[in-house]
PDB file of C-alpha atoms in Angstrom:
ATOM      1  CA  MET A  11      64.858  50.043 -68.596  1.00 43.00           C
ATOM      2  CA  LEU A  12      67.374  47.585 -69.993  1.00 41.00           C
ATOM      3  CA  ARG A  13      70.072  50.331 -70.208  1.00 42.00           C
ATOM      4  CA  SER A  14      69.377  51.352 -66.567  1.00 41.00           C
ATOM      5  CA  SER A  15      69.768  47.777 -65.209  1.00 40.00           C
ATOM      6  CA  THR A  16      72.886  47.249 -67.274  1.00 38.00           C
ATOM      7  CA  PHE A  17      74.333  50.485 -65.862  1.00 37.00           C
ATOM      8  CA  VAL A  18      73.639  49.153 -62.264  1.00 37.00           C
ATOM      9  CA  ARG A  19      75.255  45.799 -62.934  1.00 37.00           C
ATOM     10  CA  ARG A  20      78.421  47.522 -64.192  1.00 37.00           C
ATOM     11  CA  THR A  21      78.775  49.989 -61.372  1.00 37.00           C
ATOM     12  CA  VAL A  22      77.962  47.755 -58.338  1.00 36.00           C
ATOM     13  CA  PRO A  23      81.320  45.817 -58.587  1.00 38.00           C
ATOM     14  CA  ALA A  24      83.143  49.025 -58.646  1.00 39.00           C
ATOM     15  CA  VAL A  25      81.314  50.309 -55.566  1.00 36.00           C
ATOM     16  CA  VAL A  26      81.910  47.021 -53.714  1.00 36.00           C
ATOM     17  CA  THR A  27      85.588  47.008 -54.644  1.00 38.00           C
ATOM     18  CA  GLY A  28      85.858  50.656 -53.458  1.00 39.00           C
ATOM     19  CA  ALA A  29      84.204  49.777 -50.119  1.00 38.00           C
ATOM     20  CA  ALA A  30      86.486  46.776 -49.644  1.00 37.00           C
ATOM     21  CA  LEU A  31      89.529  48.992 -50.231  1.00 36.00           C
ATOM     22  CA  ILE A  32      88.263  51.566 -47.714  1.00 34.00           C
ATOM     23  CA  ALA A  33      87.616  48.845 -45.167  1.00 37.00           C
ATOM     24  CA  VAL A  34      91.117  47.433 -45.619  1.00 36.00           C
ATOM     25  CA  ALA A  35      92.712  50.870 -45.513  1.00 38.00           C
ATOM     26  CA  GLY A  36      90.821  51.596 -42.317  1.00 39.00           C
ATOM     27  CA  GLY A  37      91.902  48.373 -40.654  1.00 39.00           C
ATOM     28  CA  VAL A  38      88.558  46.643 -40.862  1.00 36.00           C
ATOM     29  CA  SER A  39      88.338  43.170 -42.373  1.00 32.00           C
ATOM     30  CA  PRO A  40      86.613  43.014 -45.769  1.00 32.00           C
ATOM     31  CA  ALA A  41      83.400  41.027 -46.315  1.00 35.00           C
ATOM     32  CA  GLY A  42      84.094  37.286 -46.132  1.00 33.00           C
ATOM     33  CA  ALA A  43      87.001  37.547 -43.737  1.00 31.00           C
ATOM     34  CA  SER A  44      86.945  35.387 -40.543  1.00 31.00           C
ATOM     35  CA  GLU A  45      86.694  38.366 -38.145  1.00 35.00           C
ATOM     36  CA  GLN A  46      84.134  41.092 -38.607  1.00 42.00           C
ATOM     37  CA  PRO A  47      83.690  44.227 -36.535  1.00 40.00           C
ATOM     38  CA  PRO A  48      80.677  44.130 -34.285  1.00 42.00           C
ATOM     39  CA  GLY A  49      77.456  45.353 -35.789  1.00 46.00           C
ATOM     40  CA  PRO A  50      74.632  47.185 -34.124  1.00 47.00           C
ATOM     41  CA  GLY A  51      73.287  45.134 -31.170  1.00 50.00           C
ATOM     42  CA  ASP A  52      76.483  42.956 -31.057  1.00 50.00           C
ATOM     43  CA  TYR A  53      78.036  42.644 -27.628  1.00 53.00           C
ATOM     44  CA  VAL A  54      81.467  44.096 -27.130  1.00 59.00           C
ATOM     45  CA  SER A  55      83.996  44.646 -24.295  1.00 79.00           C
ATOM     46  CA  THR A  56      83.695  41.081 -22.871  1.00 89.00           C
ATOM     47  CA  PRO A  57      85.424  40.723 -19.523  1.00 96.00           C
ATOM     48  CA  TYR A  58      88.300  38.247 -19.456  1.00 97.00           C
ATOM     49  CA  PHE A  59      86.389  35.583 -17.447  1.00 98.00           C
ATOM     50  CA  GLN A  60      88.076  32.851 -15.508  1.00 98.00           C
ATOM     51  CA  LEU A  61      86.781  29.607 -14.085  1.00 98.00           C
ATOM     52  CA  PRO A  62      85.144  30.462 -10.750  1.00 99.00           C
ATOM     53  CA  PHE A  63      87.531  28.254  -8.732  1.00 98.00           C
ATOM     54  CA  LYS A  64      90.894  28.321  -7.045  1.00 98.00           C
ATOM     55  CA  CYS A  65      93.859  28.697  -9.403  1.00 98.00           C
ATOM     56  CA  GLY A  66      95.422  25.417 -10.635  1.00 98.00           C
ATOM     57  CA  THR A  67      92.391  23.310  -9.725  1.00 97.00           C
ATOM     58  CA  GLN A  68      90.894  21.057 -12.436  1.00 97.00           C
ATOM     59  CA  TRP A  69      87.269  20.848 -13.431  1.00 98.00           C
ATOM     60  CA  GLN A  70      84.891  19.000 -15.682  1.00 97.00           C
ATOM     61  CA  LEU A  71      82.409  21.127 -17.699  1.00 98.00           C
ATOM     62  CA  ASN A  72      79.217  19.882 -19.252  1.00 96.00           C
ATOM     63  CA  THR A  73      76.543  21.694 -21.333  1.00 96.00           C
ATOM     64  CA  TRP A  74      73.973  18.862 -21.338  1.00 93.00           C
ATOM     65  CA  ALA A  75      70.923  20.106 -23.171  1.00 90.00           C
ATOM     66  CA  HIS A  76      70.952  23.584 -21.707  1.00 91.00           C
ATOM     67  CA  SER A  77      73.866  25.044 -23.671  1.00 94.00           C
ATOM     68  CA  PRO A  78      75.233  27.677 -23.464  1.00 96.00           C
ATOM     69  CA  ALA A  79      75.002  27.226 -19.669  1.00 97.00           C
ATOM     70  CA  LEU A  80      77.495  24.931 -18.005  1.00 98.00           C
ATOM     71  CA  ASP A  81      77.319  22.460 -15.107  1.00 97.00           C
ATOM     72  CA  ILE A  82      80.654  22.205 -13.440  1.00 98.00           C
ATOM     73  CA  VAL A  83      82.150  19.603 -11.058  1.00 97.00           C
ATOM     74  CA  VAL A  84      85.560  18.636  -9.838  1.00 96.00           C
ATOM     75  CA  LYS A  85      87.514  16.725 -12.536  1.00 93.00           C
ATOM     76  CA  GLY A  86      86.239  13.102 -12.527  1.00 83.00           C
ATOM     77  CA  ASN A  87      83.177  14.226 -10.445  1.00 84.00           C
ATOM     78  CA  SER A  88      85.067  13.117  -7.405  1.00 82.00           C
ATOM     79  CA  GLY A  89      83.305  15.306  -4.807  1.00 90.00           C
ATOM     80  CA  SER A  90      82.424  18.903  -5.492  1.00 96.00           C
ATOM     81  CA  ASP A  91      80.116  19.576  -2.490  1.00 96.00           C
ATOM     82  CA  GLY A  92      81.323  22.518  -0.425  1.00 97.00           C
ATOM     83  CA  LYS A  93      84.182  23.602  -2.817  1.00 98.00           C
ATOM     84  CA  ALA A  94      84.650  27.374  -2.874  1.00 98.00           C
ATOM     85  CA  VAL A  95      83.032  29.340  -5.734  1.00 99.00           C
ATOM     86  CA  LEU A  96      84.902  32.519  -6.754  1.00 99.00           C
ATOM     87  CA  ALA A  97      83.921  35.522  -8.790  1.00 99.00           C
ATOM     88  CA  SER A  98      84.860  34.952 -12.500  1.00 98.00           C
ATOM     89  CA  ALA A  99      85.728  38.610 -13.019  1.00 98.00           C
ATOM     90  CA  LYS A 100      85.465  41.861 -11.010  1.00 98.00           C
ATOM     91  CA  GLY A 101      82.063  43.360 -10.765  1.00 98.00           C
ATOM     92  CA  THR A 102      79.162  44.376  -8.596  1.00 99.00           C
ATOM     93  CA  VAL A 103      76.681  41.923  -7.064  1.00 99.00           C
ATOM     94  CA  ALA A 104      73.403  42.514  -8.917  1.00 99.00           C
ATOM     95  CA  ALA A 105      71.239  39.970  -7.136  1.00 98.00           C
ATOM     96  CA  VAL A 106      71.339  37.486  -4.321  1.00 98.00           C
ATOM     97  CA  TYR A 107      68.293  35.235  -3.895  1.00 97.00           C
ATOM     98  CA  LYS A 108      66.794  31.789  -3.382  1.00 97.00           C
ATOM     99  CA  ASP A 109      64.741  30.284  -6.138  1.00 96.00           C
ATOM    100  CA  ARG A 110      62.830  27.015  -6.301  1.00 96.00           C
ATOM    101  CA  GLY A 111      64.748  26.022  -9.459  1.00 97.00           C
ATOM    102  CA  SER A 112      68.123  27.572  -9.183  1.00 98.00           C
ATOM    103  CA  GLY A 113      68.399  27.355  -5.408  1.00 98.00           C
ATOM    104  CA  ASN A 114      70.828  29.783  -3.750  1.00 98.00           C
ATOM    105  CA  THR A 115      71.768  32.065  -6.577  1.00 98.00           C
ATOM    106  CA  ILE A 116      74.061  35.077  -7.202  1.00 99.00           C
ATOM    107  CA  GLN A 117      74.256  37.374 -10.225  1.00 99.00           C
ATOM    108  CA  ILE A 118      77.227  39.597 -10.727  1.00 99.00           C
ATOM    109  CA  ASN A 119      77.166  42.679 -13.058  1.00 98.00           C
ATOM    110  CA  HIS A 120      80.559  42.978 -14.729  1.00 98.00           C
ATOM    111  CA  GLY A 121      79.765  46.134 -16.665  1.00 97.00           C
ATOM    112  CA  ASN A 122      79.118  46.884 -20.369  1.00 95.00           C
ATOM    113  CA  GLY A 123      76.048  44.639 -20.263  1.00 97.00           C
ATOM    114  CA  TRP A 124      77.884  41.444 -19.057  1.00 98.00           C
ATOM    115  CA  PHE A 125      76.732  39.357 -16.093  1.00 99.00           C
ATOM    116  CA  THR A 126      77.507  35.993 -14.591  1.00 99.00           C
ATOM    117  CA  ALA A 127      75.004  33.781 -12.720  1.00 99.00           C
ATOM    118  CA  TYR A 128      75.896  31.113 -10.138  1.00 99.00           C
ATOM    119  CA  TYR A 129      73.146  28.468  -9.280  1.00 98.00           C
ATOM    120  CA  HIS A 130      72.651  25.740  -6.600  1.00 98.00           C
ATOM    121  CA  LEU A 131      75.028  27.258  -4.051  1.00 98.00           C
ATOM    122  CA  LYS A 132      75.309  25.386  -0.789  1.00 98.00           C
ATOM    123  CA  ASP A 133      74.723  28.289   1.649  1.00 97.00           C
ATOM    124  CA  ASP A 134      72.570  31.358   1.765  1.00 94.00           C
ATOM    125  CA  PRO A 135      74.526  33.623  -0.562  1.00 88.00           C
ATOM    126  CA  LYS A 136      74.171  36.523   1.850  1.00 93.00           C
ATOM    127  CA  ARG A 137      76.690  34.654   3.994  1.00 96.00           C
ATOM    128  CA  TYR A 138      79.377  35.812   1.518  1.00 97.00           C
ATOM    129  CA  VAL A 139      77.980  38.812  -0.408  1.00 98.00           C
ATOM    130  CA  LYS A 140      75.023  41.067  -0.601  1.00 97.00           C
ATOM    131  CA  LYS A 141      73.457  43.171  -3.395  1.00 98.00           C
ATOM    132  CA  GLY A 142      75.646  46.142  -4.265  1.00 98.00           C
ATOM    133  CA  ASP A 143      78.910  44.613  -2.971  1.00 99.00           C
ATOM    134  CA  ARG A 144      81.921  45.195  -5.232  1.00 99.00           C
ATOM    135  CA  VAL A 145      83.818  41.997  -5.808  1.00 98.00           C
ATOM    136  CA  ALA A 146      87.329  41.361  -7.177  1.00 98.00           C
ATOM    137  CA  ARG A 147      88.005  38.496  -9.531  1.00 98.00           C
ATOM    138  CA  GLY A 148      88.851  35.467  -7.290  1.00 98.00           C
ATOM    139  CA  LYS A 149      86.793  36.651  -4.301  1.00 98.00           C
ATOM    140  CA  GLN A 150      84.820  33.770  -2.644  1.00 98.00           C
ATOM    141  CA  ILE A 151      81.118  34.346  -3.180  1.00 98.00           C
ATOM    142  CA  GLY A 152      79.822  30.958  -2.156  1.00 98.00           C
ATOM    143  CA  ARG A 153      80.278  27.151  -2.137  1.00 98.00           C
ATOM    144  CA  ILE A 154      79.185  24.432  -4.570  1.00 98.00           C
ATOM    145  CA  GLY A 155      75.994  22.752  -3.418  1.00 98.00           C
ATOM    146  CA  LYS A 156      72.819  21.224  -4.518  1.00 97.00           C
ATOM    147  CA  SER A 157      70.082  23.707  -3.505  1.00 98.00           C
ATOM    148  CA  GLY A 158      66.969  24.048  -5.654  1.00 97.00           C
ATOM    149  CA  LYS A 159      66.364  21.557  -8.382  1.00 96.00           C
ATOM    150  CA  ALA A 160      69.935  20.243  -8.626  1.00 95.00           C
ATOM    151  CA  GLY A 161      68.818  16.665  -8.780  1.00 91.00           C
ATOM    152  CA  ASP A 162      70.556  15.909  -5.450  1.00 91.00           C
ATOM    153  CA  TRP A 163      73.908  16.322  -7.365  1.00 94.00           C
ATOM    154  CA  ALA A 164      76.400  18.874  -6.018  1.00 97.00           C
ATOM    155  CA  HIS A 165      77.536  21.028  -8.967  1.00 97.00           C
ATOM    156  CA  LEU A 166      77.730  24.675 -10.022  1.00 98.00           C
ATOM    157  CA  HIS A 167      75.374  25.685 -12.761  1.00 98.00           C
ATOM    158  CA  TYR A 168      77.175  28.677 -14.359  1.00 99.00           C
ATOM    159  CA  GLU A 169      76.085  31.175 -16.949  1.00 98.00           C
ATOM    160  CA  GLN A 170      77.567  34.170 -18.707  1.00 98.00           C
ATOM    161  CA  ARG A 171      74.846  36.671 -19.815  1.00 98.00           C
ATOM    162  CA  TYR A 172      74.671  39.791 -21.856  1.00 98.00           C
ATOM    163  CA  LYS A 173      71.949  42.457 -21.995  1.00 97.00           C
ATOM    164  CA  ARG A 174      72.884  46.103 -22.705  1.00 95.00           C
ATOM    165  CA  GLY A 175      71.668  48.538 -20.089  1.00 95.00           C
ATOM    166  CA  ALA A 176      70.280  45.811 -17.735  1.00 97.00           C
ATOM    167  CA  THR A 177      70.414  45.829 -13.994  1.00 97.00           C
ATOM    168  CA  ILE A 178      69.479  42.101 -13.880  1.00 97.00           C
ATOM    169  CA  THR A 179      69.431  39.329 -16.426  1.00 98.00           C
ATOM    170  CA  TYR A 180      67.498  36.205 -17.136  1.00 97.00           C
ATOM    171  CA  GLU A 181      68.212  32.852 -18.769  1.00 96.00           C
ATOM    172  CA  ARG A 182      67.144  34.164 -22.170  1.00 97.00           C
ATOM    173  CA  ASP A 183      70.172  36.508 -22.030  1.00 98.00           C
ATOM    174  CA  ARG A 184      72.645  33.614 -21.873  1.00 98.00           C
ATOM    175  CA  LYS A 185      75.802  33.680 -24.163  1.00 97.00           C
ATOM    176  CA  PRO A 186      78.386  31.104 -24.938  1.00 97.00           C
ATOM    177  CA  VAL A 187      80.738  30.699 -21.971  1.00 98.00           C
ATOM    178  CA  LYS A 188      84.379  31.797 -22.230  1.00 97.00           C
ATOM    179  CA  PHE A 189      87.126  31.086 -19.741  1.00 97.00           C
ATOM    180  CA  ASP A 190      90.706  32.350 -20.169  1.00 96.00           C
ATOM    181  CA  GLY A 191      89.784  33.366 -23.752  1.00 95.00           C
ATOM    182  CA  ARG A 192      88.472  29.848 -24.797  1.00 96.00           C
ATOM    183  CA  THR A 193      84.831  29.277 -25.653  1.00 97.00           C
ATOM    184  CA  TYR A 194      83.026  26.289 -24.153  1.00 97.00           C
ATOM    185  CA  THR A 195      79.630  25.785 -25.887  1.00 95.00           C
ATOM    186  CA  GLY A 196      77.495  23.380 -27.913  1.00 94.00           C
ATOM    187  CA  ALA A 197      74.704  21.009 -26.919  1.00 94.00           C
ATOM    188  CA  ASN A 198      75.642  17.933 -24.952  1.00 95.00           C
ATOM    189  CA  LYS A 199      79.443  18.692 -24.847  1.00 96.00           C
ATOM    190  CA  GLN A 200      81.878  17.760 -22.177  1.00 96.00           C
ATOM    191  CA  TRP A 201      85.371  18.967 -21.282  1.00 97.00           C
ATOM    192  CA  LYS A 202      86.915  16.478 -18.859  1.00 96.00           C
ATOM    193  CA  SER A 203      89.754  18.507 -17.507  1.00 96.00           C
ATOM    194  CA  VAL A 204      89.852  22.387 -17.606  1.00 98.00           C
ATOM    195  CA  THR A 205      92.438  24.077 -15.313  1.00 98.00           C
ATOM    196  CA  SER A 206      91.378  27.243 -13.477  1.00 98.00           C
ATOM    197  CA  ARG A 207      93.512  30.325 -14.126  1.00 98.00           C
ATOM    198  CA  ASN A 208      91.649  32.441 -11.607  1.00 98.00           C
ATOM    199  CA  CYS A 209      94.936  33.512  -9.980  1.00 94.00           C
TER     200      CYS A 209
END
């Protein structure tokens, strides 16, 4: 028994070293590197999401206690009610509905399991889009409002979600939000001035 375990201890480093060399030769980062290839169940092919507002405008983002979702208002919270809400990326409208909590709500399916959700819209979302509509990034899909349980505070509650093979998603499918390649996440975080690149 002792000889067998000694044999294993001596051969494992050689196997690990060989695997690391194969990984490096194949262009994959070795174990311990900062970037790892996605594993089974990891999400891939993330759309390049942009803030859902007119290019060049500035916005304040807050996670409050519901990270990774964001509540978004005009920079300085100086009056967001009625401001146009645009699609963050191209996709197909997956759902348009009114909910007691989220109010007037839209979900867009961006493909490869990725969705965005837009809550508390001012108007009936069917005024702008309907289920099955294809939308381009930057297309107006609604306006900021305070429908549902928005606390009488005009803001956009925004989520990026992932569920492979889904036709609709739920809050349990939320993922950290990325705009223009940067991640905005963490409980009770605030970004006071983020410029939209939805051009």
